[in-house]
Amino acid sequence: MDKQKIIAVIGGGQCNKKEAKLAEEVGQELAKRGAVLVCGGLGGVMEAACRGASAEGGTTIGILPGEDSQAANPHVQIPIATGMGYARNIAVVKSAQAVIAVGGSYGTLSEISYALQGGTPVIGLNTWSLSRNGREDSSIIPAQSPAEAVDKALKLASKKGEK
Amino acid sequence: MDKQKIIAVIGGGQCNKKEAKLAEEVGQELAKRGAVLVCGGLGGVMEAACRGASAEGGTTIGILPGEDSQAANPHVQIPIATGMGYARNIAVVKSAQAVIAVGGSYGTLSEISYALQGGTPVIGLNTWSLSRNGREDSSIIPAQSPAEAVDKALKLASKKGEK
Amino acid sequence: MDKQKIIAVIGGGQCNKKEAKLAEEVGQELAKRGAVLVCGGLGGVMEAACRGASAEGGTTIGILPGEDSQAANPHVQIPIATGMGYARNIAVVKSAQAVIAVGGSYGTLSEISYALQGGTPVIGLNTWSLSRNGREDSSIIPAQSPAEAVDKALKLASKKGEK
Amino acid sequence: MDKQKIIAVIGGGQCNKKEAKLAEEVGQELAKRGAVLVCGGLGGVMEAACRGASAEGGTTIGILPGEDSQAANPHVQIPIATGMGYARNIAVVKSAQAVIAVGGSYGTLSEISYALQGGTPVIGLNTWSLSRNGREDSSIIPAQSPAEAVDKALKLASKKGEK
């Protein structure tokens, strides 16, 4: 049996309406294509993405910083309570075959860093861009729409799985 | 919508035949009653429990110590790769509403400790017993069979959820 | 240059007077013999041990669960803030060549478990004792006094270093 | 008694000669001014910084990803073995009152992210620069020399301590 594709959606625990709309559509697209969504389980981008995925019958996993599963947003079906604070950011991205970042602040940047460090592809929607010692680092793959982000994530996830 | 019951099954990454049989039956019973099984995702008791749950159509989550989801045993449906080594033991028990221990060595004892520390009930099948400063500590609730262990776990999980 | 001996002192964040006295004497003995003390950095046994070590001019390290170094007890000279909650228990024992347990509850038991799992010797003063599946597990080495505990810890730490 | 100032030096586990020279001078300057150096304990920038600090009689702490203290570089005086992999990056920056980044790859970027998330000042020497959704983020404070980096770190560490 094939393992299911698991895609992480990362972004701020608080977000503006535009980001919430993007995240919700990312969640919907992932569910329509049969991918499992993993995220940090809290509000903002995480909640919007889970809401979108749930509405389309998808599976949602929330990897929480605290010890209480009940802190998960209401659209998380499978809450994982780590009790490890922001170290849970690592588990969010390591559990995915590709990562989609929507907006986000420094916590999101830590997740992007961990993903790139481990060779997990990162697709960005209105998110960070990076320069290293004055030279642009183009590792974050830009997307212009939720559908394009999900397309790219699923294609790159397949390649990653093949290794 | 009610959150699903999530029960952890813990025990050695290597185990004898008797323990494997107990763990497999625990997995079967959990699946029959609609509970989600969470474990450490590797071999021994973890694999036997996942095999039992999968055979009955249950959902299995494996929270792995390493960074590679492919290290999960073949009966794990949802692998969570933490990259945090034995610290993942904490996430296994914190994610559950009750814990069933089958046999096990010091890693299992660390999981029992974390569960009891957080007030999560622990049911034991052929596992550790404890004395503190010369006085017996009877926090680990003994069970004589897999079915009894699952009965007790699900009852105590309900009580925990009510808090 | 030889690395210094680092010995962990573990026990409850709250403790009775007898345990505090034992822990303080353990700290004093460690400092007198030139060992560095590592602990979880908070109150109770941890604070008493650090107070004893500091009084004798020893070095004290506190590995804290939270993100704020200022949560350390006043006798911690080198606070390490992990932000990882109880997962810091692992770092406390993995950083030591031997562990001395004074009293303690389930958190202490998790530390004992992690130490024994990794082959780090554990000396016990009025602490847990263990049975596995009905058979006594005598891995925790009993001591009758702080001086005896420190003697045994330093001897076993040397052997561990030789490996 | 005042707690000592603890400054983190972060950067690649492998580095070029220029980065090693910068890191070594950062270590020397920190030691000359009485600050404790904390780092990830391994090679490259971490080793160069520890070598510099040790040469000037400073104290060096290495917070290691693995379970074995002996993996520390030879200039680490106090090795902390976490067994938590890259999650140890969080402890490195949370334990410091300011962070100096020298070069570095994605692991370093994760440390910068965690520091900025928690409000810990980050001084950069030939390191990352950031843009968020097309707008420059100037949170990383640039320095032109090791001495300037240490100056800025110690001043900002004092302010942080005052809060």
XYZ file of C-alpha atoms in Angstrom:
652
model
C 0.000 0.000 0.000
C 1.236 3.470 -0.785
C 1.759 5.773 2.111
C -0.413 8.841 1.758
C 1.094 12.148 0.747
C 1.460 14.436 3.715
C 1.889 18.155 3.024
C 2.621 20.765 5.703
C 0.933 24.159 5.662
C 2.783 26.728 7.761
C 2.130 30.371 8.589
C 1.262 32.744 11.390
C -0.919 31.884 14.377
C -2.534 35.198 13.606
C -3.028 36.350 10.019
C -4.887 38.869 7.875
C -7.937 38.066 5.752
C -5.965 37.680 2.562
C -3.656 35.110 4.139
C -6.597 33.258 5.676
C -8.266 33.042 2.275
C -5.073 31.738 0.664
C -4.601 29.164 3.423
C -8.207 27.992 3.245
C -7.907 27.444 -0.496
C -4.631 25.580 -0.007
C -6.438 23.297 2.430
C -9.301 22.728 0.010
C -6.967 21.881 -2.862
C -4.944 19.465 -0.748
C -8.084 17.623 0.339
C -9.479 17.453 -3.201
C -6.314 15.742 -4.332
C -6.239 13.271 -1.469
C -3.300 14.675 0.461
C -3.161 14.712 4.254
C -2.581 18.167 5.765
C -0.193 18.572 8.686
C 0.243 21.863 10.532
C 1.005 23.343 13.936
C -2.607 22.907 15.034
C -3.338 26.419 16.299
C -5.095 29.500 14.830
C -4.518 31.880 11.929
C -3.125 30.226 8.814
C -3.185 26.816 10.504
C -6.880 27.041 11.327
C -7.850 28.423 7.918
C -6.007 25.627 6.133
C -7.621 22.961 8.332
C -11.044 24.507 7.777
C -10.554 24.315 4.024
C -9.332 20.736 4.115
C -12.111 19.577 6.446
C -14.766 21.169 4.256
C -13.571 18.966 1.399
C -13.411 15.821 3.509
C -9.649 15.805 3.919
C -7.587 14.574 6.856
C -5.961 17.161 9.153
C -3.175 16.654 11.681
C -2.177 19.339 14.192
C 1.184 19.039 15.959
C 0.774 21.224 19.027
C 3.400 22.983 21.153
C 1.644 22.279 24.458
C 0.581 19.207 26.400
C -3.145 19.621 25.854
C -4.774 18.249 22.723
C -7.779 20.440 23.369
C -5.757 23.498 22.365
C -6.073 22.395 18.737
C -8.294 24.418 16.416
C -11.715 22.806 15.839
C -10.808 21.567 12.346
C -7.891 19.418 13.514
C -8.960 15.790 13.384
C -5.785 14.266 14.778
C -4.139 16.394 17.451
C -0.569 15.487 18.468
C 0.399 17.120 21.781
C 4.158 17.384 22.069
C 4.758 19.466 25.184
C 7.948 20.731 23.533
C 7.096 24.306 22.657
C 8.496 25.647 19.424
C 10.570 22.521 18.938
C 7.341 21.109 17.537
C 8.001 23.231 14.447
C 10.612 20.665 13.472
C 8.130 17.792 13.649
C 5.634 19.703 11.488
C 8.042 19.985 8.567
C 9.880 16.683 9.027
C 6.543 14.844 8.851
C 5.753 16.312 5.421
C 7.038 15.518 1.946
C 6.632 19.171 0.963
C 5.806 22.415 2.760
C 3.562 25.318 1.716
C 4.257 28.604 3.535
C 1.556 31.276 3.620
C 2.791 34.626 4.968
C 4.211 34.036 8.417
C 6.600 35.538 10.933
C 9.754 34.216 12.610
C 8.189 30.935 13.691
C 7.335 30.246 10.073
C 10.869 31.210 9.101
C 12.220 28.607 11.541
C 10.040 25.990 9.860
C 11.216 27.048 6.403
C 14.806 26.758 7.658
C 14.328 23.262 9.033
C 12.620 22.116 5.833
C 15.377 23.467 3.570
C 18.046 22.023 5.861
C 16.554 18.577 5.411
C 15.966 18.900 1.665
C 12.179 19.137 1.944
C 10.803 21.442 -0.785
C 9.170 24.708 0.335
C 6.564 26.525 -1.774
C 5.876 30.141 -0.772
C 2.756 32.283 -1.007
C 3.435 35.890 0.087
C 6.118 34.720 2.465
C 9.803 35.209 3.285
C 12.617 35.599 0.802
C 16.235 35.103 1.697
C 19.728 36.349 0.895
C 22.855 34.731 2.222
C 25.888 36.939 2.639
C 24.569 39.334 -0.007
C 23.571 36.714 -2.547
C 19.958 35.794 -3.196
C 18.941 32.315 -2.026
C 16.122 31.115 -4.233
C 15.332 27.875 -2.398
C 11.792 28.971 -1.546
C 9.765 28.224 -4.678
C 7.252 30.993 -5.314
C 3.636 30.314 -6.282
C 1.053 32.814 -7.498
C -2.056 30.986 -6.270
C -3.131 28.254 -3.848
C -3.773 25.867 -6.725
C -0.288 26.470 -8.135
C 1.237 26.006 -4.679
C -0.515 22.681 -4.204
C 0.426 21.548 -7.739
C 4.059 22.252 -7.095
C 4.014 20.736 -3.622
C 2.491 17.476 -4.811
C 4.881 17.158 -7.740
C 7.909 17.792 -5.568
C 6.568 15.478 -2.871
C 6.442 12.656 -5.418
C 10.040 13.233 -6.373
C 11.045 13.276 -2.750
C 9.221 9.991 -2.168
C 11.077 8.359 -5.063
C 14.485 8.867 -3.533
C -18.241 16.723 16.362
C -16.587 14.693 19.054
C -12.856 14.338 18.876
C -11.907 10.714 18.478
C -10.467 8.760 21.365
C -6.739 8.358 21.000
C -5.046 5.612 23.034
C -1.286 5.078 23.217
C 0.215 1.603 23.141
C 3.766 1.527 24.487
C 6.339 -1.227 24.879
C 9.691 -2.444 23.660
C 11.024 -1.977 20.146
C 11.944 -5.626 20.465
C 9.659 -8.041 22.282
C 8.969 -11.730 22.801
C 6.134 -13.663 21.179
C 3.853 -13.406 24.166
C 4.164 -9.634 24.275
C 3.645 -9.379 20.519
C 0.450 -11.409 20.828
C -0.825 -9.217 23.658
C 0.000 -6.047 21.720
C -1.649 -7.293 18.553
C -4.836 -8.095 20.460
C -4.762 -4.675 22.112
C -4.555 -3.127 18.644
C -7.451 -5.235 17.388
C -9.652 -4.325 20.352
C -8.902 -0.618 20.010
C -9.841 -0.656 16.324
C -13.022 -2.621 16.931
C -14.161 0.031 19.355
C -13.305 2.938 17.087
C -10.300 4.293 18.962
C -7.245 5.716 17.190
C -3.956 4.046 18.143
C -0.862 6.182 18.718
C 2.569 4.675 19.333
C 6.270 5.250 18.773
C 6.032 3.908 15.228
C 8.869 1.373 15.297
C 9.065 -2.423 15.768
C 8.269 -4.905 18.538
C 5.189 -4.037 20.577
C 4.566 -0.943 18.447
C 4.482 -2.913 15.215
C 2.361 -5.713 16.664
C -0.215 -3.250 17.980
C -0.376 -1.409 14.635
C -0.739 -4.716 12.792
C -3.684 -5.657 14.977
C -5.373 -2.280 14.587
C -4.856 -2.173 10.817
C -6.295 -5.658 10.404
C -9.512 -4.394 11.968
C -9.609 -1.216 9.893
C -8.403 1.106 12.655
C -6.314 4.247 12.354
C -2.647 4.096 13.436
C -0.292 6.977 14.185
C 3.450 6.479 14.702
C 5.453 9.258 16.346
C 9.016 8.531 15.292
C 12.318 9.492 16.926
C 14.098 10.230 13.646
C 13.630 12.584 10.720
C 12.561 9.950 8.213
C 8.913 8.897 7.987
C 9.971 5.792 6.103
C 11.406 4.337 9.302
C 7.848 3.659 10.461
C 6.663 0.067 10.610
C 4.489 -0.917 7.623
C 1.237 -0.751 9.628
C 1.605 2.910 10.566
C -0.819 4.936 8.469
C 0.163 8.373 9.715
C 3.874 8.707 10.458
C 4.995 11.788 12.420
C 8.761 12.341 12.120
C 10.020 14.401 15.035
C 13.803 14.342 14.708
C 13.965 14.630 18.494
C 15.114 11.209 19.556
C 13.681 9.829 22.759
C 11.984 13.135 23.501
C 9.321 11.822 21.158
C 8.264 9.512 23.990
C 6.647 12.532 25.589
C 4.561 13.299 22.503
C 3.371 9.686 22.323
C 1.788 9.787 25.769
C 0.707 13.444 25.786
C -1.270 12.829 22.580
C -3.307 10.055 24.199
C -6.203 10.095 26.653
C -4.986 6.818 28.148
C -1.915 4.610 27.802
C -1.608 0.815 27.610
C 1.860 -0.536 28.435
C 2.818 -4.029 27.239
C 6.066 -5.288 28.752
C 8.792 -2.800 27.941
C 12.188 -1.633 29.107
C 13.494 1.761 30.278
C 12.095 3.672 27.311
C 8.656 2.383 28.192
C 9.282 3.323 31.811
C 10.033 6.906 30.705
C 6.704 6.980 28.883
C 4.871 5.612 31.921
C 6.531 8.326 34.005
C 5.494 11.127 31.679
C 1.921 9.830 31.514
C 1.569 9.586 35.300
C 3.163 13.005 35.734
C 0.491 14.538 33.529
C -2.410 12.597 35.058
C -2.932 10.357 32.031
C -4.095 6.877 33.143
C -1.727 3.962 32.491
C -2.964 0.367 32.144
C -0.290 -2.311 32.423
C 0.023 -5.779 30.869
C 3.094 -7.635 32.161
C 4.944 -4.393 32.661
C 6.736 -2.346 35.330
C 5.674 -1.925 38.928
C 6.932 0.826 41.161
C 7.843 1.616 44.739
C 8.696 5.072 45.946
C 10.999 5.332 48.924
C 9.966 1.850 50.078
C 6.243 2.307 49.616
C 4.351 0.685 46.763
C 3.034 3.080 44.114
C -0.044 1.547 42.552
C -0.621 4.141 39.838
C -0.155 1.628 37.043
C -3.525 -0.109 36.732
C -3.050 -3.823 36.077
C -5.037 -5.724 33.463
C -5.182 -9.494 32.940
C -5.986 -9.470 29.223
C -5.897 -7.188 26.178
C -9.677 -6.829 26.243
C -9.625 -5.815 29.893
C -6.807 -3.342 29.214
C -8.754 -1.725 26.382
C -11.947 -1.640 28.478
C -10.175 0.152 31.280
C -8.324 2.505 28.956
C -11.475 3.606 27.167
C -13.397 4.133 30.397
C -10.619 6.192 31.927
C -10.134 8.115 28.677
C -13.772 9.195 28.845
C -13.346 10.466 32.369
C -10.229 12.339 31.362
C -12.095 13.948 28.466
C -14.830 15.163 30.839
C -12.480 17.251 32.919
C 43.107 18.691 29.188
C 40.704 16.382 30.943
C 37.069 17.203 30.643
C 35.577 17.857 34.043
C 33.344 15.304 35.683
C 29.728 16.336 35.417
C 27.244 14.695 37.807
C 23.468 15.181 37.659
C 21.419 15.608 40.812
C 17.726 14.908 40.247
C 14.680 15.045 42.499
C 11.431 16.870 43.115
C 10.851 20.552 42.437
C 9.278 20.499 45.867
C 10.734 18.378 48.642
C 10.648 17.828 52.370
C 13.351 18.966 54.807
C 15.067 15.617 54.916
C 15.408 15.476 51.150
C 16.631 19.066 51.027
C 19.322 18.255 53.587
C 20.418 15.183 51.636
C 20.530 17.156 48.391
C 22.478 20.014 49.931
C 25.086 17.597 51.267
C 25.308 15.895 47.886
C 26.005 19.313 46.346
C 28.670 20.078 48.943
C 30.424 16.753 48.420
C 30.402 17.124 44.642
C 31.968 20.588 44.871
C 34.601 19.469 47.369
C 35.726 16.809 44.935
C 35.808 19.125 41.947
C 32.811 17.795 40.062
C 30.436 20.056 38.141
C 26.775 19.726 39.181
C 24.061 19.667 36.545
C 20.348 19.703 37.400
C 16.971 20.887 36.184
C 17.602 24.370 37.570
C 14.404 24.866 39.556
C 13.457 24.537 43.275
C 13.298 21.717 45.823
C 16.070 19.154 45.500
C 17.597 21.058 42.582
C 17.913 24.265 44.545
C 19.217 22.544 47.678
C 21.900 20.729 45.697
C 22.976 23.949 43.940
C 23.078 25.783 47.267
C 25.371 23.127 48.702
C 27.669 23.127 45.693
C 27.859 26.921 45.529
C 28.708 27.154 49.209
C 31.774 25.012 48.533
C 32.802 26.962 45.435
C 31.541 24.417 42.920
C 30.123 25.008 39.455
C 26.363 24.595 38.949
C 24.447 24.208 35.688
C 20.648 24.376 35.504
C 18.902 23.034 32.402
C 15.515 24.723 32.480
C 12.198 23.665 30.929
C 11.185 27.196 29.933
C 12.582 29.931 27.721
C 13.596 32.280 30.513
C 16.972 31.878 32.197
C 15.748 33.990 35.082
C 13.526 31.138 36.232
C 16.645 29.387 37.528
C 17.148 29.114 41.261
C 19.607 31.691 42.641
C 22.428 29.135 43.048
C 22.538 28.199 39.373
C 25.615 29.787 37.828
C 25.047 28.646 34.255
C 21.391 28.564 33.257
C 20.491 26.762 30.021
C 17.003 27.694 28.807
C 15.629 25.000 26.543
C 12.014 25.997 25.925
C 11.230 22.284 25.595
C 9.313 21.527 28.749
C 9.893 18.158 30.334
C 11.987 17.051 27.379
C 14.744 18.906 29.149
C 14.862 15.997 31.597
C 16.681 14.056 28.898
C 19.375 16.710 28.534
C 19.933 16.768 32.315
C 20.868 13.087 32.469
C 22.552 12.793 29.064
C 24.928 15.614 30.040
C 26.120 13.733 33.121
C 28.499 10.812 33.571
C 26.480 9.636 36.569
C 23.181 10.591 38.205
C 22.257 10.914 41.882
C 18.505 10.748 42.592
C 17.179 12.170 45.866
C 13.537 11.297 46.521
C 11.475 12.518 43.591
C 8.197 11.935 41.832
C 7.321 10.915 38.259
C 9.529 13.551 36.640
C 12.476 12.104 38.514
C 11.404 8.627 37.439
C 11.498 9.762 33.803
C 15.061 10.966 34.341
C 16.060 7.688 35.986
C 14.554 5.854 33.001
C 16.457 7.900 30.451
C 19.712 7.459 32.346
C 19.352 3.687 32.630
C 18.319 3.444 28.989
C 21.576 5.115 27.969
C 23.762 3.166 30.381
C 24.424 6.098 32.700
C 24.732 4.889 36.306
C 22.051 6.020 38.771
C 22.669 6.226 42.535
C 19.565 6.497 44.694
C 18.937 8.161 48.048
C 15.406 7.472 49.334
C 14.096 7.225 45.807
C 12.245 4.867 43.467
C 12.711 1.141 43.217
C 11.580 -0.914 40.261
C 10.187 -4.306 39.309
C 9.763 -5.426 35.747
C 7.042 -7.950 35.067
C 7.219 -9.189 38.661
C 10.996 -9.403 38.896
C 13.054 -6.865 40.844
C 15.202 -4.558 38.716
C 18.200 -3.534 40.783
C 19.707 -1.033 38.357
C 19.309 1.869 40.762
C 22.322 1.617 43.072
C 21.316 2.445 46.635
C 23.372 4.707 48.887
C 22.954 5.280 52.620
C 24.387 8.803 52.761
C 25.241 11.749 50.525
C 28.957 11.012 50.852
C 28.432 7.408 49.807
C 26.264 8.518 46.889
C 28.934 10.913 45.656
C 31.667 8.291 46.126
C 29.784 5.800 44.028
C 28.812 8.361 41.400
C 32.377 9.538 40.889
C 33.773 6.016 40.701
C 31.154 4.944 38.156
C 31.596 8.173 36.191
C 35.286 7.350 35.781
C 34.482 3.926 34.424
C 31.965 5.401 32.022
C 34.570 7.897 30.794
C 37.029 5.070 30.071
C 34.768 3.371 27.569
C 25.492 38.330 42.636
C 24.985 39.233 39.013
C 24.372 36.430 36.610
C 27.073 36.338 33.974
C 26.395 37.541 30.463
C 25.923 34.615 28.104
C 26.294 35.281 24.373
C 25.564 32.715 21.659
C 27.824 32.372 18.622
C 26.108 30.580 15.744
C 27.235 29.544 12.281
C 27.988 26.586 10.092
C 29.418 23.281 11.294
C 31.702 23.667 8.332
C 33.030 27.078 7.320
C 35.636 28.789 5.191
C 38.833 30.359 6.537
C 37.428 33.863 6.597
C 34.450 32.784 8.694
C 36.696 30.789 11.025
C 38.877 33.847 11.571
C 35.848 36.041 12.282
C 34.444 33.467 14.708
C 37.739 33.034 16.513
C 38.037 36.782 17.027
C 34.452 36.938 18.268
C 35.365 34.263 20.821
C 38.473 36.151 21.903
C 36.577 39.417 22.340
C 33.813 37.760 24.347
C 36.326 36.184 26.701
C 38.286 39.417 27.138
C 35.134 41.137 28.276
C 34.104 38.394 30.673
C 31.159 36.984 28.762
C 30.360 33.273 28.666
C 30.142 31.806 25.155
C 27.387 29.342 24.303
C 27.210 27.521 20.984
C 26.124 24.269 19.355
C 29.342 22.557 20.422
C 30.449 21.089 17.094
C 32.955 22.143 14.388
C 33.326 25.050 11.972
C 32.252 28.410 13.372
C 31.405 26.803 16.720
C 34.876 25.339 17.148
C 36.649 28.487 15.979
C 34.681 30.641 18.426
C 35.399 28.251 21.325
C 39.079 28.145 20.416
C 39.236 31.941 20.541
C 37.411 32.159 23.845
C 39.480 29.406 25.466
C 42.729 31.049 24.381
C 41.694 34.121 26.353
C 40.601 32.166 29.405
C 36.876 32.420 28.748
C 34.145 29.920 29.569
C 32.627 27.896 26.713
C 29.384 25.908 26.691
C 28.449 23.544 23.855
C 24.832 22.412 23.538
C 25.068 19.274 21.447
C 22.459 17.589 19.235
C 23.448 14.058 20.209
C 23.593 12.022 23.411
C 27.368 11.891 23.677
C 29.257 14.725 25.339
C 32.433 13.500 23.725
C 31.193 14.766 20.350
C 31.945 18.302 21.527
C 34.859 20.145 19.941
C 37.995 20.149 22.141
C 37.513 23.775 23.230
C 34.104 23.212 24.810
C 34.523 23.240 28.570
C 30.941 22.464 29.492
C 29.235 20.072 27.075
C 25.455 19.719 27.329
C 24.215 16.593 25.530
C 20.571 16.968 24.608
C 19.803 13.946 22.426
C 17.237 16.099 20.620
C 18.843 16.725 17.268
C 18.303 20.116 15.715
C 15.826 21.045 18.426
C 18.947 21.889 20.395
C 19.233 25.003 18.212
C 16.434 26.484 20.282
C 18.302 25.941 23.546
C 21.431 27.581 22.122
C 19.685 30.877 21.446
C 17.227 30.823 24.360
C 20.163 30.454 26.759
C 21.799 33.645 25.488
C 21.037 37.312 26.056
C 22.260 38.131 22.541
C 23.309 36.133 19.488
C 26.182 36.694 17.032
C 25.753 34.941 13.670
C 28.834 34.314 11.529
C 27.989 33.112 8.006
C 25.886 29.981 8.303
C 23.407 27.901 6.380
C 19.810 26.844 7.106
C 20.562 25.581 10.608
C 21.918 29.008 11.458
C 18.832 30.569 9.893
C 16.636 28.467 12.190
C 18.581 29.804 15.167
C 18.237 33.387 13.939
C 14.483 32.795 13.571
C 14.099 31.454 17.093
C 16.115 34.322 18.545
C 14.087 37.004 16.739
C 10.838 35.263 17.661
C 11.760 35.523 21.338
C 13.050 39.093 21.138
C 16.711 38.144 21.573
C 18.944 40.535 19.573
C 20.892 39.057 16.652
C 24.112 40.619 15.338
C 25.236 39.427 11.917
C 28.686 39.059 10.346
C 28.470 38.013 6.674
C 25.242 36.175 7.322
C 21.604 35.994 6.182
C 19.395 38.939 5.305
C 15.642 38.710 5.144
C 12.624 40.074 3.303
C 9.084 39.347 4.345
C 6.452 39.411 1.618
C 8.629 41.743 -0.480
C 9.583 44.127 2.300
C 13.034 44.160 3.858
C 13.198 42.914 7.455
C 16.118 44.624 9.152
C 15.986 42.752 12.458
C 19.442 41.259 11.998
C 21.824 43.988 13.131
C 24.873 44.113 10.855
C 28.408 44.450 12.186
C 31.576 45.132 10.196
C 34.038 43.403 12.527
C 34.153 40.907 15.382
C 34.882 43.694 17.880
C 31.868 45.672 16.678
C 29.691 42.560 16.831
C 30.713 41.865 20.422
C 30.231 45.526 21.378
C 26.722 45.528 20.027
C 25.875 42.140 21.510
C 26.986 43.114 24.996
C 25.144 46.442 24.914
C 21.929 44.830 23.721
C 22.336 41.982 26.228
C 22.421 44.539 29.031
C 19.208 46.121 27.844
C 17.589 42.729 27.582
C 18.664 41.913 31.151
C 17.075 45.125 32.431
C 13.610 44.211 31.306
